[in-house]
Amino acid sequence: MQYLPNDPVRLTDDKTAILAIDQRALPSETKYLELRNAAAVAEAIRTLAVRGAPCIGICAAYGVYVAACAHMQEEKNTFSAHLDADAAVIASARPTAVNLSWAVNRMLQCKGRHLAESPAEITEALRTEAETIHAEDIDMCRRIAENGLRLLPEGSRVITHCNAGALATSRYGTGLGPLLLGAERGMTFHAFVDETRPLLQGARLTAYELHRAGIDTTLMCDNMASYLMAQGGITACMVGCDRVAANGDTANKIGTSGLAVLAQHYGVPFYVFCPSPTIDRSCKTGADIRIEQREGDEITHLHFAKPVAPAGIRCLNPAFDITPASLITAIITETGILYPPFAF
Ligand code: MRU
């Protein structure tokens, strides 16, 4: 994969900090953040410097490791208590993507297995565990891309929403994986990219990734999908996900469910790409998934030179919505292509 300089999150060469691409600055600047403690990791996730469900999970795992580095000289009980507190800070950064709590819990289980050892040895075990989570994600993304490519014939014309590419994961991504893998093999596609209001992950990140990968890419505003589908010729919608309930109801970036309603209306297949850590069996349906609510200034100010709404206006800004399983044609995981009825 030549089109991104590196994985969006990794350890520094001396393994004392996380080196993260600051996704807020893309596409105009490629800047890196060095995250050295739990507060910095939580802040990077909360502000979407690091974002995308799998990438958040990887960052959280490395975050528990760098927190352990920061406490390594402490007496073991103090080390353990401080690490638990730091893990809680990281886990609470954002509520919807289950990969965050999944990764933090896995790191705490690792700590539990090594509790008889010294803080330095526990820290070393945590580094290995975080690197394993990272390596597993690379492998899952590759398998998801291979599976998804079976649904994507040469010349496919697809709509995608938000960013489920390399920046949101490692290497191939999930929702963009089949496009990126197919392009590598010389296939041609046309991708229509929803800009994804209000934080513009589609315009800033997906258009950037697909364009750099040499894929024929057209950017459009979110409210143009119906116009495009009505013209015919769209062969699929492809999106990632932040949490999938046991019945297949799927939380993903706000606007995803609207796209799924349109896809059903126009007879376009709607595909969700999902690594297994994003499945949350403790949620029976989408109604059990907590939706993050964010500040209104993301709508009125953030990406504009001047405010585009009257000062003090009340805003509604849910970051995600639930696509009912009934609107999903297939869920593609690293193990295969699943068709309804979904039962995880
Ligand atoms: O708020 P974000 O940018 O973290 O939202 C990301 C998404 O909604 C992605 O589609 C999802 O995390 C899947 S990433 C493979």
Short mmCIF file of C-alpha atoms and ligand atoms in Angstrom, two decimals:
data_model
loop_
_atom_site.label_atom_id
_atom_site.label_comp_id
_atom_site.label_asym_id
_atom_site.label_seq_id
_atom_site.Cartn_x
_atom_site.Cartn_y
_atom_site.Cartn_z
CA MET A 1 0.00 0.00 0.00
CA GLN A 2 1.81 3.09 -1.23
CA TYR A 3 -0.81 5.74 -0.77
CA LEU A 4 -0.49 6.30 2.99
CA PRO A 5 2.90 7.01 4.56
CA ASN A 6 2.28 4.68 7.53
CA ASP A 7 -0.35 3.15 9.79
CA PRO A 8 -2.34 6.00 11.37
CA VAL A 9 -1.34 4.82 14.86
CA ARG A 10 1.89 3.09 15.87
CA LEU A 11 4.59 3.25 18.53
CA THR A 12 7.55 5.61 18.22
CA ASP A 13 10.86 3.89 17.37
CA ASP A 14 11.96 4.01 21.03
CA LYS A 15 8.56 2.50 22.03
CA THR A 16 7.86 5.16 24.68
CA ALA A 17 4.93 6.95 23.00
CA ILE A 18 2.22 6.60 20.36
CA LEU A 19 2.85 8.30 17.05
CA ALA A 20 -0.54 9.17 15.54
CA ILE A 21 -1.44 10.94 12.32
CA ASP A 22 -3.51 13.98 13.36
CA GLN A 23 -6.54 13.28 11.17
CA ARG A 24 -8.03 16.72 11.93
CA ALA A 25 -5.34 18.33 9.77
CA LEU A 26 -5.85 16.16 6.67
CA PRO A 27 -5.86 16.59 3.75
CA SER A 28 -4.05 19.95 3.84
CA GLU A 29 -1.30 18.88 6.27
CA THR A 30 0.22 15.57 7.39
CA LYS A 31 0.98 16.19 11.06
CA TYR A 32 1.84 13.70 13.78
CA LEU A 33 1.00 13.70 17.49
CA GLU A 34 3.12 12.00 20.17
CA LEU A 35 0.84 10.64 22.87
CA ARG A 36 2.63 9.82 26.13
CA ASN A 37 -0.12 9.33 28.72
CA ALA A 38 -3.76 8.33 29.14
CA ALA A 39 -5.09 11.91 29.18
CA ALA A 40 -3.39 12.68 25.85
CA VAL A 41 -4.71 9.44 24.31
CA ALA A 42 -8.27 10.14 25.50
CA GLU A 43 -8.08 13.72 24.18
CA ALA A 44 -6.84 12.56 20.76
CA ILE A 45 -9.75 10.11 20.52
CA ARG A 46 -12.35 12.59 21.85
CA THR A 47 -11.32 15.29 19.36
CA LEU A 48 -11.11 12.81 16.43
CA ALA A 49 -7.39 13.36 15.86
CA VAL A 50 -7.53 9.55 16.04
CA ARG A 51 -10.82 8.15 14.77
CA GLY A 52 -12.54 5.21 13.07
CA ALA A 53 -13.61 2.30 15.28
CA PRO A 54 -10.68 -0.12 14.72
CA CYS A 55 -8.09 2.68 14.83
CA ILE A 56 -9.59 3.92 18.12
CA GLY A 57 -9.23 0.37 19.48
CA ILE A 58 -5.58 0.11 18.43
CA CYS A 59 -4.82 3.54 19.90
CA ALA A 60 -6.55 2.60 23.15
CA ALA A 61 -4.49 -0.60 23.40
CA TYR A 62 -1.22 1.27 22.86
CA GLY A 63 -2.61 3.90 25.24
CA VAL A 64 -2.85 1.39 28.09
CA TYR A 65 0.74 0.37 27.31
CA VAL A 66 2.11 3.96 27.36
CA ALA A 67 0.19 4.55 30.60
CA ALA A 68 1.97 1.52 32.05
CA CYS A 69 5.32 2.98 30.90
CA ALA A 70 4.47 6.19 32.77
CA HIS A 71 3.83 4.27 36.04
CA MET A 72 6.46 1.54 35.67
CA GLN A 73 8.71 2.79 38.51
CA GLU A 74 5.88 2.66 41.07
CA GLU A 75 5.34 -0.06 43.69
CA LYS A 76 3.19 -2.84 42.18
CA ASN A 77 -0.14 -2.14 43.90
CA THR A 78 0.12 1.58 43.12
CA PHE A 79 1.15 0.75 39.53
CA SER A 80 -1.86 -1.52 39.14
CA ALA A 81 -4.34 0.98 40.64
CA HIS A 82 -3.01 3.84 38.50
CA LEU A 83 -3.18 1.69 35.41
CA ASP A 84 -6.83 0.80 36.10
CA ALA A 85 -7.66 4.49 36.55
CA ASP A 86 -5.87 5.42 33.31
CA ALA A 87 -7.63 2.59 31.44
CA ALA A 88 -10.97 4.01 32.62
CA VAL A 89 -9.99 7.48 31.33
CA ILE A 90 -9.18 6.03 27.89
CA ALA A 91 -12.30 3.83 27.77
CA SER A 92 -14.59 6.80 28.45
CA ALA A 93 -13.25 8.99 25.61
CA ARG A 94 -16.14 8.16 23.22
CA PRO A 95 -19.19 5.92 23.75
CA THR A 96 -20.32 4.40 20.47
CA ALA A 97 -17.45 2.43 18.90
CA VAL A 98 -17.26 -0.79 20.90
CA ASN A 99 -13.65 -1.34 19.75
CA LEU A 100 -12.59 1.17 22.41
CA SER A 101 -13.89 -0.72 25.46
CA TRP A 102 -13.11 -4.04 23.76
CA ALA A 103 -9.42 -3.12 23.42
CA VAL A 104 -9.12 -1.63 26.92
CA ASN A 105 -10.75 -4.73 28.46
CA ARG A 106 -8.41 -7.00 26.54
CA MET A 107 -5.41 -5.03 27.84
CA LEU A 108 -6.71 -5.23 31.43
CA GLN A 109 -7.20 -8.99 31.06
CA CYS A 110 -3.59 -9.18 29.89
CA LYS A 111 -2.50 -7.25 33.00
CA GLY A 112 -4.53 -9.71 35.11
CA ARG A 113 -2.73 -12.70 33.58
CA HIS A 114 0.68 -11.18 34.43
CA LEU A 115 -0.17 -9.80 37.88
CA ALA A 116 2.39 -12.01 39.63
CA GLU A 117 5.18 -10.30 37.67
CA SER A 118 6.97 -6.96 38.17
CA PRO A 119 5.59 -3.67 36.75
CA ALA A 120 8.35 -3.75 34.11
CA GLU A 121 7.37 -7.27 33.04
CA ILE A 122 3.66 -6.42 33.03
CA THR A 123 4.43 -3.38 30.87
CA GLU A 124 6.36 -5.54 28.43
CA ALA A 125 3.42 -7.99 28.23
CA LEU A 126 1.07 -5.08 27.56
CA ARG A 127 3.24 -3.90 24.68
CA THR A 128 3.13 -7.37 23.13
CA GLU A 129 -0.67 -7.49 23.57
CA ALA A 130 -1.16 -4.07 21.94
CA GLU A 131 1.08 -5.07 19.03
CA THR A 132 -0.95 -8.27 18.68
CA ILE A 133 -4.21 -6.28 18.53
CA HIS A 134 -2.63 -4.09 15.85
CA ALA A 135 -1.37 -7.08 13.84
CA GLU A 136 -4.77 -8.80 14.10
CA ASP A 137 -6.45 -5.70 12.70
CA ILE A 138 -4.10 -5.65 9.70
CA ASP A 139 -4.95 -9.30 9.06
CA MET A 140 -8.73 -8.81 9.52
CA CYS A 141 -8.79 -5.82 7.16
CA ARG A 142 -7.00 -7.82 4.49
CA ARG A 143 -9.46 -10.71 4.82
CA ILE A 144 -12.46 -8.37 4.81
CA ALA A 145 -11.12 -6.74 1.64
CA GLU A 146 -10.71 -10.18 -0.02
CA ASN A 147 -14.24 -11.22 0.99
CA GLY A 148 -15.75 -7.90 -0.09
CA LEU A 149 -14.04 -8.01 -3.46
CA ARG A 150 -16.23 -11.02 -4.31
CA LEU A 151 -19.18 -8.59 -4.28
CA LEU A 152 -17.48 -5.97 -6.43
CA PRO A 153 -17.22 -6.78 -10.14
CA GLU A 154 -14.95 -4.79 -12.45
CA GLY A 155 -16.49 -1.40 -13.19
CA SER A 156 -18.61 -1.23 -10.02
CA ARG A 157 -19.99 2.19 -9.14
CA VAL A 158 -20.32 2.51 -5.38
CA ILE A 159 -21.38 5.11 -2.83
CA THR A 160 -19.52 5.24 0.47
CA HIS A 161 -20.15 7.27 3.63
CA CYS A 162 -17.68 8.58 6.24
CA ASN A 163 -14.23 6.97 6.23
CA ALA A 164 -13.68 3.24 6.64
CA GLY A 165 -10.28 3.11 4.97
CA ALA A 166 -6.67 2.84 6.07
CA LEU A 167 -6.94 5.94 8.26
CA ALA A 168 -9.75 4.34 10.27
CA THR A 169 -7.95 1.00 10.69
CA SER A 170 -4.65 -0.39 9.49
CA ARG A 171 -3.71 -0.77 5.84
CA TYR A 172 -6.74 -1.73 3.71
CA GLY A 173 -9.57 -0.53 5.93
CA THR A 174 -12.96 -2.23 6.01
CA GLY A 175 -15.58 -0.45 3.88
CA LEU A 176 -12.93 0.81 1.46
CA GLY A 177 -10.88 -2.39 1.55
CA PRO A 178 -12.37 -4.06 -1.56
CA LEU A 179 -11.87 -0.88 -3.62
CA LEU A 180 -8.26 -0.48 -2.48
CA LEU A 181 -7.41 -4.16 -2.92
CA GLY A 182 -9.15 -4.36 -6.30
CA ALA A 183 -7.37 -1.23 -7.51
CA GLU A 184 -4.04 -2.77 -6.48
CA ARG A 185 -4.91 -5.69 -8.75
CA GLY A 186 -5.63 -3.41 -11.69
CA MET A 187 -9.43 -3.36 -11.43
CA THR A 188 -11.30 -0.13 -12.12
CA PHE A 189 -14.18 1.26 -10.07
CA HIS A 190 -15.96 4.57 -9.64
CA ALA A 191 -16.41 5.69 -6.03
CA PHE A 192 -18.94 8.36 -5.08
CA VAL A 193 -17.99 9.79 -1.70
CA ASP A 194 -20.49 11.44 0.65
CA GLU A 195 -18.74 14.45 2.18
CA THR A 196 -20.18 13.33 5.58
CA ARG A 197 -21.35 16.39 7.47
CA PRO A 198 -20.50 17.80 9.92
CA LEU A 199 -16.89 16.63 10.33
CA LEU A 200 -16.34 15.85 6.63
CA GLN A 201 -14.56 12.51 7.03
CA GLY A 202 -15.69 11.65 3.49
CA ALA A 203 -14.32 14.80 1.87
CA ARG A 204 -11.18 15.12 3.97
CA LEU A 205 -10.19 11.47 4.44
CA THR A 206 -11.99 9.07 2.07
CA ALA A 207 -11.60 11.27 -1.01
CA TYR A 208 -7.93 11.73 -0.01
CA GLU A 209 -7.31 7.98 0.34
CA LEU A 210 -9.16 6.89 -2.81
CA HIS A 211 -7.66 9.68 -4.91
CA ARG A 212 -4.13 8.80 -3.76
CA ALA A 213 -4.85 5.16 -4.57
CA GLY A 214 -5.69 6.16 -8.14
CA ILE A 215 -9.38 5.23 -7.92
CA ASP A 216 -11.84 7.23 -9.99
CA THR A 217 -13.48 9.30 -7.24
CA THR A 218 -16.34 11.80 -7.20
CA LEU A 219 -17.12 13.82 -4.09
CA MET A 220 -20.69 14.86 -3.38
CA CYS A 221 -22.71 16.38 -0.53
CA ASP A 222 -24.66 13.93 1.62
CA ASN A 223 -28.00 15.14 0.27
CA MET A 224 -27.09 14.22 -3.34
CA ALA A 225 -27.24 10.44 -2.99
CA SER A 226 -30.93 10.20 -3.93
CA TYR A 227 -30.36 12.29 -7.08
CA LEU A 228 -27.48 9.99 -8.05
CA MET A 229 -29.29 6.71 -7.33
CA ALA A 230 -32.38 7.90 -9.21
CA GLN A 231 -30.24 8.16 -12.35
CA GLY A 232 -29.41 4.45 -12.12
CA GLY A 233 -26.05 2.77 -12.46
CA ILE A 234 -25.04 2.69 -8.79
CA THR A 235 -24.18 -0.93 -8.06
CA ALA A 236 -23.64 -0.87 -4.27
CA CYS A 237 -23.32 1.17 -1.08
CA MET A 238 -20.38 0.21 1.15
CA VAL A 239 -19.89 1.41 4.72
CA GLY A 240 -18.00 0.52 7.88
CA CYS A 241 -19.49 0.31 11.37
CA ASP A 242 -18.84 1.29 14.98
CA ARG A 243 -20.96 -1.31 16.77
CA VAL A 244 -23.14 -4.14 15.46
CA ALA A 245 -25.85 -5.56 17.72
CA ALA A 246 -26.61 -9.28 17.98
CA ASN A 247 -29.49 -8.92 15.48
CA GLY A 248 -27.36 -7.05 12.89
CA ASP A 249 -28.61 -3.53 13.65
CA THR A 250 -25.59 -1.35 12.92
CA ALA A 251 -24.29 1.92 14.38
CA ASN A 252 -22.22 3.93 11.93
CA LYS A 253 -21.60 7.58 11.11
CA ILE A 254 -24.65 9.83 11.15
CA GLY A 255 -26.33 9.67 7.75
CA THR A 256 -25.63 5.98 7.16
CA SER A 257 -29.21 4.94 7.90
CA GLY A 258 -30.56 7.56 5.48
CA LEU A 259 -28.32 6.15 2.76
CA ALA A 260 -29.60 2.64 3.56
CA VAL A 261 -33.23 3.80 3.25
CA LEU A 262 -32.42 5.29 -0.17
CA ALA A 263 -30.58 2.14 -1.23
CA GLN A 264 -33.62 0.01 -0.44
CA HIS A 265 -35.90 2.42 -2.30
CA TYR A 266 -33.73 2.30 -5.43
CA GLY A 267 -32.89 -1.43 -5.21
CA VAL A 268 -29.17 -0.89 -4.55
CA PRO A 269 -27.38 -3.50 -2.35
CA PHE A 270 -26.25 -2.07 1.00
CA TYR A 271 -23.10 -3.69 2.42
CA VAL A 272 -21.68 -3.26 5.95
CA PHE A 273 -18.01 -4.18 6.51
CA CYS A 274 -17.37 -5.36 10.03
CA PRO A 275 -14.30 -6.79 11.81
CA SER A 276 -15.40 -9.17 14.58
CA PRO A 277 -14.31 -6.88 17.49
CA THR A 278 -17.01 -4.44 16.31
CA ILE A 279 -19.78 -6.96 17.05
CA ASP A 280 -21.30 -6.40 20.50
CA ARG A 281 -23.42 -9.38 21.53
CA SER A 282 -24.37 -7.63 24.77
CA CYS A 283 -26.52 -5.29 22.65
CA LYS A 284 -29.55 -7.32 21.55
CA THR A 285 -30.68 -4.62 19.09
CA GLY A 286 -29.62 -1.18 17.95
CA ALA A 287 -31.80 0.33 20.67
CA ASP A 288 -29.17 -0.81 23.20
CA ILE A 289 -26.37 1.15 21.48
CA ARG A 290 -25.48 4.50 23.01
CA ILE A 291 -25.21 7.27 20.41
CA GLU A 292 -22.59 9.95 21.00
CA GLN A 293 -23.93 13.52 21.00
CA ARG A 294 -21.40 16.22 20.07
CA GLU A 295 -21.22 20.00 20.33
CA GLY A 296 -23.21 22.19 17.92
CA ASP A 297 -20.19 24.27 16.91
CA GLU A 298 -19.15 21.36 14.68
CA ILE A 299 -22.22 22.24 12.58
CA THR A 300 -22.13 26.03 12.80
CA HIS A 301 -18.41 26.94 12.84
CA LEU A 302 -15.80 24.26 12.57
CA HIS A 303 -15.09 23.97 8.87
CA PHE A 304 -16.19 27.44 7.81
CA ALA A 305 -14.29 30.75 7.64
CA LYS A 306 -17.29 32.44 9.27
CA PRO A 307 -20.19 30.99 11.31
CA VAL A 308 -22.96 29.74 9.01
CA ALA A 309 -25.80 29.97 11.52
CA PRO A 310 -27.07 32.60 13.95
CA ALA A 311 -25.16 32.83 17.24
CA GLY A 312 -26.82 30.81 19.99
CA ILE A 313 -28.94 28.61 17.69
CA ARG A 314 -29.79 25.21 19.19
CA CYS A 315 -28.18 22.33 17.25
CA LEU A 316 -28.82 18.60 17.06
CA ASN A 317 -25.52 16.76 16.52
CA PRO A 318 -25.67 12.98 16.97
CA ALA A 319 -22.40 11.50 15.69
CA PHE A 320 -23.92 8.14 14.68
CA ASP A 321 -27.21 6.53 13.76
CA ILE A 322 -28.59 3.01 13.68
CA THR A 323 -29.22 1.24 10.39
CA PRO A 324 -31.82 -1.47 11.01
CA ALA A 325 -30.70 -4.96 9.98
CA SER A 326 -33.71 -5.11 7.64
CA LEU A 327 -31.99 -2.54 5.36
CA ILE A 328 -28.66 -4.40 5.19
CA THR A 329 -28.05 -6.72 2.24
CA ALA A 330 -24.96 -8.38 3.75
CA ILE A 331 -22.44 -7.96 6.55
CA ILE A 332 -18.90 -8.75 5.46
CA THR A 333 -16.52 -9.89 8.20
CA GLU A 334 -13.05 -11.44 8.11
CA THR A 335 -14.71 -14.87 8.14
CA GLY A 336 -17.03 -14.37 5.17
CA ILE A 337 -20.15 -12.76 3.74
CA LEU A 338 -23.19 -13.04 6.01
CA TYR A 339 -26.74 -12.64 4.73
CA PRO A 340 -29.93 -12.04 6.77
CA PRO A 341 -31.27 -13.08 9.14
CA PHE A 342 -28.25 -12.00 11.16
CA ALA A 343 -27.65 -13.68 14.53
CA PHE A 344 -24.35 -12.94 16.27
O1 MRU B 1 -16.63 9.74 14.18
P1 MRU B 1 -15.71 8.82 13.43
O2 MRU B 1 -14.96 9.50 12.33
O3 MRU B 1 -14.81 8.03 14.36
O4 MRU B 1 -16.70 7.77 12.75
C1 MRU B 1 -16.15 6.72 12.00
C2 MRU B 1 -17.15 5.90 11.30
O5 MRU B 1 -18.33 6.08 11.42
C3 MRU B 1 -16.62 4.76 10.48
O6 MRU B 1 -17.47 4.47 9.42
C4 MRU B 1 -16.51 3.51 11.37
O7 MRU B 1 -15.77 3.79 12.53
C5 MRU B 1 -15.90 2.37 10.65
S1 MRU B 1 -14.17 2.58 10.40
C6 MRU B 1 -13.59 1.15 9.69
#
